[in-house]
Amino acid sequence: MSDWTPLLPGFGDPPQDRTLYYGDCYDWMQRWDSESVDLIYLDPPFNSDAKYNVLFRGRGAGKAQYRAFDDTWHWNNSAAARLAIYQGATARPARAAVLGLRQMLGECGMLAYLTYMAERLEQMKRILKSTGSIYLHCDPTASHYLKLVMDAVFGAANFRNEIVWRRTFSHGSATRWGDIHDTLLFYTASEKYIWNRVEQRYDPTYVREKYRHKDARGRYQQIVMTGPGPSGGDSGKPWQGYDPTQAGRHWAVPQRGLQHLRDKGIPVPRRLHAQLDALLEQGLVYIPRKANGSTGVPRFKLYLKGGQPVQDIILDVPPINSQAAERLGYPTQKPMPLLERIIRASTNSGNLVLDPFCGCGTAVDAANRLDRRWAGIDISSFAIDLICERRMAGQQINVEGTPFSLSAAEKLAREKPFEFESWAIMRMPGFVPNTVQVADGGVDGRSTLAVKPSDHNSRLALAQVKGGRKFVLSQLRDFLHVMESKKAALGVYVTLNPVRSRDAQAQAYKAGTVTVGAEEYPRCQLWSIADYFEKRRPHLPTMNDPYNGKPLNQGELFA
């Protein structure tokens, strides 16, 4: 865990435009200048599929998909260290909330998650401009706890909305209401913040029920042009044969009618009856005639156009279906229209949007399409690759933090060995890092073959990464033993530099081959990061995409 940086005005550089940062957002944000970001959208890691009670156990609170997030859901030494900082640092904005939650929850997976989020939210508050906004996307499992933390960090007075998004259409449950929504917590840095009127489509049922009338201009609803209570002057005088005072009412000219006149460049008359005449001349008044020839209550014709201002219950943005063109197979991918709506509402052209947990890049892609500057951070190198090579392929994107040379990879291996292992594993399509950092039995990554070999009763593939400069033959032998004990179909032994040892080549050769379809593959392959930078791939059969389970083209992440 990084040392804490005082949450005082910083003097670093702002995030760079069109840049993806590889690593922990906490580390990157500490480097940036205060008040340098206009909008923060975050969809932080959370194991929504885990049983709720699991998060309250003292140990073993469910596994994250990546080892880098392992601390997030487990009460361990890292979580205890974060709590200790809050206990001793009286000036920390989230201190009272964290200590109160500790008193209520105890030292459990949920508290580990909340301390992890608290220290990052404090940095987000620091780098957010005074006119800026932040949207935290979460689910009901932790939204109420996160709101307490955000109240402490951003101030309860700066809470604007709890937004509900229907993330799925149905969810069966035999014992409770179906959980079909996510929550977005919307806060601002101050009372003066960027806000643009954004419209959403009217609900079709609402349109059918309210806009029941139709003419050459389109659908419209009829709005009564009188208000309750008597009044003097023109507001009580008859017009077009109707006297409102007979019903104890007076004339009330709809403001939307007057705005129509202004939009048309027609001067708005001062006298009330003249205003009514102008609306009638524009064809915006319906005057019913009764059978006896008398006049009914005149009504303003409110035509359907545009949409209604955005509401805090979002029902018109569907989840990404299995056949959607934008679908990338990322487990927490959000639909583009949802992010576009947020960015339109809370930024202007040229503003800087930051997504500190950018995942497959929906937020940064949306910002790019809407002519905003943007930056994204993710601790998974797979996410960085996914954005660069698939979502925003062919666009000019800067990447910071990931090695672009063998010497940079060596530096990462020395300084951050676990991050290097994760990065190295992700160089092989279909592999994901193991969720255990130590005592992992020689397994740093796993994958699944798309097709089971004809001569081996397993689709499991394993990988081990060694970041040292010196090759150790006994370590390769240990990995081969692990492959056998776990009945893996094949394995990849990854080193920084190519292994030239004849003994190593012989050990790998003795492992034999595995047949998939009509092709044979070495069961144990020696591959290096130097090979990666020279665009030599390991010779592997097709693997499954770790997110959607579908066969993955081996060249997709080597473009």
Coordinates of C-alpha atoms in Angstrom, one line a residue:
M1 CA 0.0 0.0 0.0
S2 CA 1.3 3.5 -0.9
D3 CA 2.2 5.9 1.8
W4 CA -0.5 8.5 2.4
T5 CA 0.0 11.9 0.7
P6 CA -1.6 14.8 2.7
L7 CA -4.8 15.9 1.1
L8 CA -3.7 19.4 0.6
P9 CA -3.4 21.4 -2.7
G10 CA -1.0 19.6 -5.0
F11 CA 1.4 21.1 -7.5
G12 CA 1.9 18.2 -9.8
D13 CA 0.7 17.9 -13.4
P14 CA -2.9 17.3 -14.4
P15 CA -3.9 14.0 -16.0
Q16 CA -2.8 13.9 -19.7
D17 CA -5.5 14.1 -22.4
R18 CA -6.3 10.8 -24.3
T19 CA -4.2 8.8 -21.9
L20 CA -4.6 5.4 -20.2
Y21 CA -2.7 4.8 -17.0
Y22 CA -1.8 1.3 -15.9
G23 CA -1.8 0.7 -12.2
D24 CA -3.6 1.6 -9.0
C25 CA -5.6 4.8 -9.3
Y26 CA -4.6 5.7 -5.8
D27 CA -0.9 5.8 -6.9
W28 CA -1.6 7.8 -10.0
M29 CA -4.0 10.4 -8.5
Q30 CA -1.5 11.3 -5.8
R31 CA 0.8 12.6 -8.5
W32 CA -1.8 15.0 -10.0
D33 CA -2.5 18.6 -9.4
S34 CA -5.5 19.6 -7.2
E35 CA -8.7 20.8 -9.0
S36 CA -7.6 19.5 -12.4
V37 CA -10.6 17.3 -13.4
D38 CA -14.1 18.3 -14.4
L39 CA -16.0 15.0 -14.1
I40 CA -15.2 11.7 -12.4
Y41 CA -17.2 8.6 -13.2
L42 CA -16.2 5.4 -11.5
D43 CA -17.5 1.9 -11.5
P44 CA -15.2 0.5 -8.9
P45 CA -14.4 -3.2 -8.5
F46 CA -17.0 -5.0 -6.5
N47 CA -17.9 -8.7 -6.3
S48 CA -21.6 -8.3 -6.9
D49 CA -22.1 -12.0 -7.5
A50 CA -20.8 -13.0 -4.1
K51 CA -23.3 -13.8 -1.4
Y52 CA -24.0 -10.7 0.7
N53 CA -23.1 -12.3 4.0
V54 CA -19.7 -13.4 2.6
L55 CA -18.5 -9.8 2.8
F56 CA -19.0 -9.7 6.5
R57 CA -16.8 -12.7 7.4
G58 CA -13.5 -11.9 9.0
R59 CA -11.5 -13.9 6.5
G60 CA -11.9 -15.3 3.0
A61 CA -14.6 -13.0 1.8
G62 CA -14.8 -14.3 -1.8
K63 CA -12.3 -14.0 -4.6
A64 CA -11.8 -11.2 -7.0
Q65 CA -11.0 -12.2 -10.6
Y66 CA -7.6 -10.5 -10.5
R67 CA -5.1 -10.9 -7.7
A68 CA -4.6 -7.1 -7.7
F69 CA -8.1 -6.7 -6.3
D70 CA -7.7 -9.5 -3.7
D71 CA -7.2 -6.9 -0.9
T72 CA -10.5 -5.3 -1.7
W73 CA -12.7 -8.0 -0.3
H74 CA -10.6 -9.6 2.4
W75 CA -9.7 -8.4 5.8
N76 CA -5.9 -8.9 5.8
N77 CA -2.8 -7.0 6.7
S78 CA -3.3 -4.4 3.9
A79 CA -6.9 -3.7 5.2
A80 CA -5.6 -3.5 8.8
A81 CA -2.9 -1.0 7.7
R82 CA -5.5 1.2 6.0
L83 CA -7.7 1.2 9.1
A84 CA -4.7 2.0 11.3
I85 CA -4.0 5.1 9.2
Y86 CA -7.6 6.3 9.7
Q87 CA -7.4 5.7 13.4
G88 CA -4.4 7.9 13.8
A89 CA -5.0 10.6 11.2
T90 CA -7.6 12.9 12.7
A91 CA -7.6 15.3 9.6
R92 CA -8.6 12.6 7.1
P93 CA -12.0 13.5 5.6
A94 CA -13.4 10.0 5.8
R95 CA -12.1 9.2 9.3
A96 CA -15.3 9.5 11.2
A97 CA -17.2 7.4 8.6
V98 CA -14.6 4.7 8.5
L99 CA -14.4 4.4 12.3
G100 CA -18.1 4.4 12.6
L101 CA -18.4 1.7 10.0
R102 CA -15.7 -0.3 11.8
Q103 CA -17.8 0.0 15.0
M104 CA -20.9 -1.3 13.2
L105 CA -19.4 -3.9 10.8
G106 CA -16.3 -5.1 12.6
E107 CA -13.1 -6.1 10.7
C108 CA -14.6 -7.9 7.7
G109 CA -14.4 -8.0 3.9
M110 CA -16.9 -5.2 3.6
L111 CA -14.8 -2.9 5.8
A112 CA -11.7 -3.8 3.8
Y113 CA -13.6 -2.7 0.7
L114 CA -14.8 0.5 2.3
T115 CA -11.4 1.6 3.5
Y116 CA -10.0 0.8 0.1
M117 CA -12.6 3.1 -1.5
A118 CA -12.3 5.8 1.2
E119 CA -8.7 6.6 0.6
R120 CA -9.3 6.8 -3.2
L121 CA -12.4 8.9 -2.9
E122 CA -10.4 11.4 -0.8
Q123 CA -7.9 11.8 -3.7
M124 CA -10.8 12.2 -6.1
K125 CA -12.2 15.0 -4.0
R126 CA -8.8 16.7 -4.1
I127 CA -8.3 16.6 -7.9
L128 CA -12.0 17.5 -8.7
K129 CA -12.5 21.1 -9.7
S130 CA -14.8 23.3 -7.6
T131 CA -17.3 23.2 -10.5
G132 CA -16.9 19.4 -11.0
S133 CA -19.1 16.4 -10.4
I134 CA -18.6 12.8 -9.5
Y135 CA -20.8 9.7 -10.2
L136 CA -20.1 6.5 -8.2
H137 CA -21.6 3.5 -9.9
C138 CA -22.3 0.6 -7.4
D139 CA -25.0 -1.9 -6.5
P140 CA -27.3 -2.1 -3.4
T141 CA -24.9 -4.4 -1.6
A142 CA -22.7 -1.5 -0.6
S143 CA -24.4 1.7 -1.9
H144 CA -25.6 2.7 1.6
Y145 CA -22.2 2.3 3.1
L146 CA -20.5 4.1 0.2
K147 CA -22.9 7.0 0.6
L148 CA -21.8 7.5 4.2
V149 CA -18.2 7.7 3.0
M150 CA -19.1 10.1 0.2
D151 CA -21.0 12.3 2.6
A152 CA -17.9 12.5 4.7
V153 CA -15.5 13.2 1.8
F154 CA -17.6 15.5 -0.4
G155 CA -20.1 16.8 2.2
A156 CA -23.7 15.8 2.7
A157 CA -24.8 19.2 1.3
N158 CA -23.2 18.3 -2.1
F159 CA -25.2 15.2 -2.5
R160 CA -27.4 15.7 -5.6
N161 CA -29.1 12.4 -6.5
E162 CA -29.3 8.7 -5.9
I163 CA -29.8 7.6 -9.5
V164 CA -31.4 4.1 -10.1
W165 CA -30.6 2.4 -13.4
R166 CA -32.4 -0.8 -14.4
R167 CA -29.5 -3.0 -15.3
T168 CA -31.5 -6.0 -16.3
F169 CA -35.1 -6.7 -17.2
S170 CA -35.8 -9.6 -14.8
H171 CA -34.0 -11.5 -12.1
G172 CA -35.8 -14.6 -10.6
S173 CA -35.7 -15.1 -6.9
A174 CA -37.8 -17.4 -4.8
T175 CA -37.3 -15.6 -1.5
R176 CA -37.1 -11.9 -2.2
W177 CA -37.8 -9.2 -4.7
G178 CA -35.8 -9.5 -7.9
D179 CA -32.7 -7.3 -7.9
I180 CA -32.6 -5.6 -11.2
H181 CA -31.0 -2.2 -10.6
D182 CA -27.7 -0.5 -10.0
T183 CA -27.2 2.7 -8.0
L184 CA -25.3 5.8 -9.1
L185 CA -24.4 8.3 -6.3
F186 CA -24.1 11.8 -7.8
Y187 CA -22.1 14.4 -5.8
T188 CA -20.6 17.8 -6.7
A189 CA -17.6 19.6 -5.3
S190 CA -19.6 22.7 -4.5
E191 CA -23.0 24.4 -5.0
K192 CA -21.7 25.9 -8.2
Y193 CA -21.3 23.1 -10.7
I194 CA -21.7 22.4 -14.4
W195 CA -25.2 21.3 -15.3
N196 CA -26.7 21.0 -18.8
R197 CA -30.3 20.1 -19.5
V198 CA -30.3 16.7 -21.0
E199 CA -33.5 15.1 -22.2
Q200 CA -34.6 11.5 -22.2
R201 CA -37.3 9.9 -24.2
Y202 CA -40.8 9.9 -22.8
D203 CA -42.1 6.5 -21.6
P204 CA -44.3 5.1 -24.4
T205 CA -47.2 4.4 -22.0
Y206 CA -47.1 8.0 -20.8
V207 CA -47.2 9.2 -24.4
R208 CA -50.2 7.1 -25.2
E209 CA -52.1 8.1 -22.1
K210 CA -51.2 11.9 -22.1
Y211 CA -50.7 12.8 -25.7
R212 CA -54.0 11.3 -27.0
H213 CA -54.8 13.9 -29.6
K214 CA -53.2 14.3 -33.0
D215 CA -53.3 16.8 -35.9
A216 CA -51.0 17.8 -38.8
R217 CA -48.4 19.1 -36.3
G218 CA -48.2 15.8 -34.4
R219 CA -49.4 14.4 -31.0
Y220 CA -50.5 16.8 -28.3
Q221 CA -52.2 17.0 -25.0
Q222 CA -54.8 19.5 -23.9
I223 CA -53.9 21.8 -21.0
V224 CA -56.6 23.8 -19.2
M225 CA -56.0 27.5 -19.6
T226 CA -57.7 28.6 -16.3
G227 CA -56.6 28.5 -12.7
P228 CA -58.6 28.2 -9.5
G229 CA -59.9 31.3 -7.6
P230 CA -61.3 34.6 -8.7
S231 CA -59.1 37.4 -10.0
G232 CA -59.6 41.0 -11.2
G233 CA -58.7 42.7 -14.5
D234 CA -58.4 40.8 -17.8
S235 CA -57.9 37.5 -16.0
G236 CA -61.6 37.5 -15.0
K237 CA -63.1 38.7 -18.2
P238 CA -64.8 36.4 -20.8
W239 CA -62.8 35.4 -23.9
Q240 CA -64.0 33.6 -27.0
G241 CA -67.4 33.2 -25.4
Y242 CA -66.2 31.6 -22.2
D243 CA -66.4 33.3 -18.8
P244 CA -63.9 31.6 -16.3
T245 CA -65.5 33.3 -13.3
Q246 CA -68.7 31.2 -13.7
A247 CA -66.6 28.2 -12.5
G248 CA -64.8 30.3 -9.8
R249 CA -61.7 30.4 -11.9
H250 CA -59.5 32.9 -13.9
W251 CA -57.4 32.9 -17.0
A252 CA -53.9 31.4 -16.7
V253 CA -51.7 31.6 -19.8
P254 CA -49.3 28.6 -20.1
Q255 CA -45.7 29.8 -20.0
R256 CA -44.8 27.2 -22.6
G257 CA -47.2 29.0 -24.9
L258 CA -45.5 32.4 -24.3
Q259 CA -42.1 30.7 -24.9
H260 CA -43.4 29.4 -28.2
L261 CA -44.1 33.0 -29.2
R262 CA -40.6 34.1 -28.2
D263 CA -39.1 31.2 -30.2
K264 CA -41.0 32.3 -33.2
G265 CA -39.8 35.8 -32.9
I266 CA -43.3 37.1 -32.0
P267 CA -43.4 39.9 -29.4
V268 CA -45.3 38.8 -26.3
P269 CA -48.2 41.2 -25.8
R270 CA -48.6 42.8 -22.3
R271 CA -52.3 42.4 -22.1
L272 CA -53.6 38.9 -21.1
H273 CA -56.3 38.7 -23.7
A274 CA -53.9 39.8 -26.4
Q275 CA -51.6 36.9 -25.3
L276 CA -54.6 34.5 -25.7
D277 CA -55.3 35.9 -29.1
A278 CA -51.7 35.4 -30.2
L279 CA -51.8 31.7 -29.1
L280 CA -55.1 31.2 -30.9
E281 CA -53.6 32.7 -34.1
Q282 CA -50.7 30.3 -33.8
G283 CA -53.1 27.4 -33.7
L284 CA -52.2 26.5 -30.2
V285 CA -55.7 26.8 -28.6
Y286 CA -58.5 24.3 -28.9
I287 CA -62.0 25.8 -28.2
P288 CA -64.6 23.1 -27.7
R289 CA -68.2 23.8 -28.7
K290 CA -71.0 22.2 -26.8
A291 CA -74.2 20.8 -28.5
N292 CA -76.2 23.8 -27.3
G293 CA -73.7 26.2 -29.0
S294 CA -72.0 27.4 -25.8
T295 CA -68.3 27.4 -25.5
G296 CA -66.4 24.9 -23.4
V297 CA -63.1 25.6 -21.5
P298 CA -60.4 26.7 -24.0
R299 CA -57.4 24.4 -23.8
F300 CA -53.7 24.9 -24.8
K301 CA -52.4 22.4 -27.2
L302 CA -49.1 21.1 -25.8
Y303 CA -47.3 19.2 -28.6
L304 CA -45.0 16.3 -28.0
K305 CA -41.4 17.3 -28.9
G306 CA -38.0 16.3 -27.6
G307 CA -38.1 14.6 -24.3
Q308 CA -38.4 15.2 -20.6
P309 CA -35.5 16.3 -18.5
V310 CA -33.4 13.4 -17.2
Q311 CA -34.9 11.7 -14.2
D312 CA -33.3 9.8 -11.3
I313 CA -34.8 6.5 -12.4
I314 CA -33.4 5.4 -15.7
L315 CA -35.6 2.9 -17.5
D316 CA -34.9 3.8 -21.1
V317 CA -31.3 2.7 -21.3
P318 CA -31.3 -1.1 -21.6
P319 CA -28.4 -3.3 -20.6
I320 CA -26.0 -4.6 -23.2
N321 CA -27.6 -7.7 -24.8
S322 CA -25.6 -10.7 -26.0
Q323 CA -25.8 -9.6 -29.6
A324 CA -25.1 -5.9 -29.2
A325 CA -22.4 -4.5 -31.5
E326 CA -20.7 -2.7 -28.6
R327 CA -20.4 -5.8 -26.4
L328 CA -16.8 -6.7 -25.6
G329 CA -17.4 -9.5 -23.2
Y330 CA -16.2 -7.5 -20.2
P331 CA -18.2 -8.6 -17.1
T332 CA -19.1 -5.1 -15.9
Q333 CA -19.4 -3.3 -19.2
K334 CA -22.0 -0.5 -19.1
P335 CA -24.0 0.7 -22.2
M336 CA -22.7 3.7 -24.1
P337 CA -25.9 5.8 -23.8
L338 CA -25.7 5.7 -20.0
L339 CA -22.3 7.2 -20.0
E340 CA -23.1 9.7 -22.7
R341 CA -26.1 10.9 -20.7
I342 CA -23.9 11.5 -17.6
I343 CA -21.2 13.3 -19.6
R344 CA -23.6 15.5 -21.5
A345 CA -25.3 16.6 -18.2
S346 CA -22.2 17.3 -16.2
T347 CA -19.5 18.6 -18.6
N348 CA -19.0 20.9 -21.5
S349 CA -17.0 20.5 -24.7
G350 CA -13.3 20.4 -23.9
N351 CA -13.7 19.5 -20.2
L352 CA -11.6 16.7 -18.7
V353 CA -13.3 13.4 -17.8
L354 CA -11.6 10.8 -15.6
D355 CA -12.5 7.2 -15.0
P356 CA -10.3 5.8 -12.3
F357 CA -11.5 2.2 -12.8
C358 CA -12.0 2.4 -16.6
G359 CA -12.3 -1.3 -17.3
C360 CA -13.2 -1.8 -21.0
G361 CA -13.3 1.9 -21.5
T362 CA -17.0 2.9 -22.0
A363 CA -16.6 6.2 -20.2
V364 CA -13.5 7.3 -21.9
D365 CA -14.9 6.2 -25.3
A366 CA -18.1 8.2 -24.6
A367 CA -16.0 11.3 -23.6
N368 CA -14.0 11.0 -26.8
R369 CA -17.1 10.8 -28.9
L370 CA -18.5 13.9 -27.2
D371 CA -15.4 16.1 -27.7
R372 CA -14.3 15.9 -24.1
R373 CA -10.7 15.4 -23.0
W374 CA -10.3 12.2 -21.1
A375 CA -8.1 10.0 -19.0
G376 CA -8.6 6.5 -17.7
I377 CA -6.9 4.3 -15.1
D378 CA -7.0 0.5 -14.6
I379 CA -5.0 -1.9 -12.6
S380 CA -5.6 -4.7 -15.2
S381 CA -3.3 -4.7 -18.3
F382 CA -6.0 -6.7 -20.0
A383 CA -8.4 -3.7 -19.7
I384 CA -5.7 -1.3 -21.2
D385 CA -5.2 -3.8 -24.1
L386 CA -8.9 -4.1 -24.6
I387 CA -9.4 -0.4 -25.0
C388 CA -6.4 0.2 -27.2
E389 CA -6.7 -2.9 -29.4
R390 CA -10.4 -3.4 -29.7
R391 CA -12.7 -0.7 -28.4
M392 CA -10.7 2.3 -29.7
A393 CA -8.5 0.6 -32.2
G394 CA -6.7 2.9 -34.6
Q395 CA -7.0 6.0 -32.5
Q396 CA -4.1 7.9 -31.0
I397 CA -4.0 6.9 -27.3
N398 CA -1.1 7.4 -24.9
V399 CA -0.4 4.7 -22.3
E400 CA 1.5 5.3 -19.1
G401 CA 2.7 2.7 -16.7
T402 CA 2.9 -0.4 -19.0
P403 CA 6.3 -1.6 -20.2
F404 CA 7.0 -0.8 -23.8
S405 CA 10.5 -2.2 -23.8
L406 CA 12.4 -5.1 -22.2
S407 CA 14.3 -2.7 -20.0
A408 CA 11.0 -1.2 -18.7
A409 CA 9.7 -4.7 -18.1
E410 CA 12.8 -5.6 -16.1
K411 CA 12.3 -2.4 -14.0
L412 CA 8.7 -3.3 -13.3
A413 CA 9.8 -6.9 -12.3
R414 CA 12.3 -5.4 -9.8
E415 CA 10.1 -2.8 -8.3
K416 CA 6.6 -4.3 -8.4
P417 CA 7.0 -8.1 -8.9
F418 CA 3.3 -8.9 -8.5
E419 CA 2.2 -6.3 -11.0
F420 CA 4.9 -7.6 -13.4
E421 CA 3.5 -11.1 -13.0
S422 CA 0.0 -9.9 -13.8
W423 CA 1.2 -7.9 -16.8
A424 CA 3.2 -10.8 -18.1
I425 CA 0.3 -13.2 -17.8
M426 CA -1.9 -10.8 -19.7
R427 CA 0.4 -10.9 -22.7
M428 CA -1.0 -14.3 -23.5
P429 CA -4.6 -14.1 -24.8
G430 CA -7.1 -16.0 -22.6
F431 CA -4.9 -16.1 -19.5
V432 CA -5.8 -14.3 -16.3
P433 CA -3.6 -13.8 -13.2
N434 CA -4.1 -16.1 -10.3
T435 CA -6.0 -14.7 -7.3
V436 CA -3.4 -15.7 -4.8
Q437 CA -0.1 -13.7 -4.4
V438 CA 1.9 -16.1 -2.3
A439 CA 2.0 -19.8 -1.8
D440 CA 0.3 -20.3 -5.2
G441 CA 1.9 -23.6 -5.9
G442 CA 3.8 -22.3 -8.9
V443 CA 0.7 -21.0 -10.7
D444 CA 0.6 -17.4 -11.7
G445 CA -2.0 -17.6 -14.4
R446 CA -4.7 -19.8 -15.8
S447 CA -6.7 -20.3 -19.0
T448 CA -9.1 -22.7 -20.6
L449 CA -8.7 -24.3 -23.9
A450 CA -11.6 -23.7 -26.3
V451 CA -11.5 -27.4 -27.3
K452 CA -10.6 -30.3 -25.2
P453 CA -7.5 -32.2 -26.5
S454 CA -8.0 -35.6 -28.0
D455 CA -5.2 -37.1 -25.9
H456 CA -5.7 -35.3 -22.6
N457 CA -8.7 -35.2 -20.3
S458 CA -8.4 -31.5 -19.4
R459 CA -8.8 -28.1 -20.9
L460 CA -6.8 -26.3 -18.2
A461 CA -3.7 -24.3 -19.1
L462 CA -1.3 -22.9 -16.5
A463 CA 1.4 -20.3 -16.5
Q464 CA 4.3 -19.3 -14.3
V465 CA 6.2 -16.1 -14.4
K466 CA 9.8 -15.6 -13.3
G467 CA 11.1 -12.0 -13.3
G468 CA 14.6 -12.6 -12.2
R469 CA 17.6 -12.3 -14.5
K470 CA 18.9 -15.8 -13.7
F471 CA 17.2 -19.0 -14.9
V472 CA 16.9 -21.7 -12.2
L473 CA 16.3 -25.2 -13.6
S474 CA 14.7 -26.5 -10.4
Q475 CA 12.0 -23.9 -10.6
L476 CA 11.0 -25.2 -14.1
R477 CA 10.9 -28.7 -12.7
D478 CA 8.7 -27.6 -9.9
F479 CA 6.3 -26.0 -12.4
L480 CA 6.2 -29.3 -14.4
H481 CA 5.3 -31.1 -11.2
V482 CA 2.5 -28.6 -10.6
M483 CA 1.2 -29.2 -14.1
E484 CA 1.0 -32.9 -13.4
S485 CA -0.6 -32.5 -10.0
K486 CA -3.3 -30.2 -11.4
K487 CA -3.7 -32.4 -14.5
A488 CA -3.2 -29.4 -16.8
A489 CA -3.4 -29.9 -20.5
L490 CA -0.4 -27.6 -21.1
G491 CA 1.7 -24.9 -19.5
V492 CA 3.8 -21.8 -20.3
Y493 CA 6.9 -21.0 -18.4
V494 CA 7.5 -17.2 -18.8
T495 CA 10.8 -15.5 -18.2
L496 CA 12.2 -12.1 -18.9
N497 CA 14.8 -13.4 -21.4
P498 CA 14.8 -16.5 -23.6
V499 CA 15.9 -19.6 -21.9
R500 CA 18.9 -21.1 -23.8
S501 CA 19.7 -23.9 -21.4
R502 CA 19.8 -27.3 -23.0
D503 CA 18.7 -28.9 -19.8
A504 CA 15.7 -26.7 -19.7
Q505 CA 14.9 -27.5 -23.3
A506 CA 15.1 -31.2 -22.5
Q507 CA 12.9 -30.9 -19.5
A508 CA 10.2 -29.1 -21.6
Y509 CA 10.6 -31.6 -24.4
K510 CA 10.0 -34.5 -21.9
A511 CA 6.6 -33.1 -21.0
G512 CA 5.4 -34.3 -24.5
T513 CA 2.7 -32.8 -26.7
V514 CA -1.0 -32.3 -26.6
T515 CA -3.2 -32.7 -29.7
V516 CA -6.0 -30.2 -30.4
G517 CA -7.9 -30.8 -33.6
A518 CA -5.3 -31.8 -36.2
E519 CA -2.4 -30.0 -34.6
E520 CA 0.1 -30.9 -31.9
Y521 CA 1.3 -28.4 -29.4
P522 CA 4.3 -28.6 -26.9
R523 CA 2.8 -29.4 -23.6
C524 CA 5.3 -27.2 -21.8
Q525 CA 6.5 -24.1 -23.6
L526 CA 9.3 -21.7 -22.7
W527 CA 8.4 -18.2 -23.6
S528 CA 9.9 -14.8 -22.7
I529 CA 9.0 -11.2 -22.5
A530 CA 11.8 -10.5 -25.0
D531 CA 9.9 -12.8 -27.4
Y532 CA 6.8 -10.7 -26.7
F533 CA 8.6 -7.4 -27.7
E534 CA 9.9 -9.1 -30.8
K535 CA 6.3 -10.3 -31.6
R536 CA 7.0 -14.0 -31.2
R537 CA 3.9 -15.6 -29.7
P538 CA 3.7 -18.8 -27.7
H539 CA 2.4 -21.6 -29.8
L540 CA -1.0 -22.2 -28.2
P541 CA -4.3 -23.6 -29.4
T542 CA -7.4 -21.3 -29.2
M543 CA -8.3 -20.3 -25.7
N544 CA -11.6 -19.1 -24.3
D545 CA -12.1 -15.5 -23.6
P546 CA -11.9 -15.3 -19.8
Y547 CA -14.9 -13.0 -19.7
N548 CA -17.5 -14.5 -22.0
G549 CA -16.3 -18.0 -22.4
K550 CA -16.2 -17.8 -26.2
P551 CA -13.2 -18.8 -28.3
L552 CA -10.6 -16.0 -28.5
N553 CA -8.6 -15.2 -31.6
Q554 CA -5.0 -15.6 -30.5
G555 CA -3.9 -12.5 -32.5
E556 CA -6.4 -10.1 -31.0
L557 CA -4.2 -8.8 -28.2
F558 CA -1.0 -8.9 -30.3
A559 CA -2.0 -6.3 -32.9

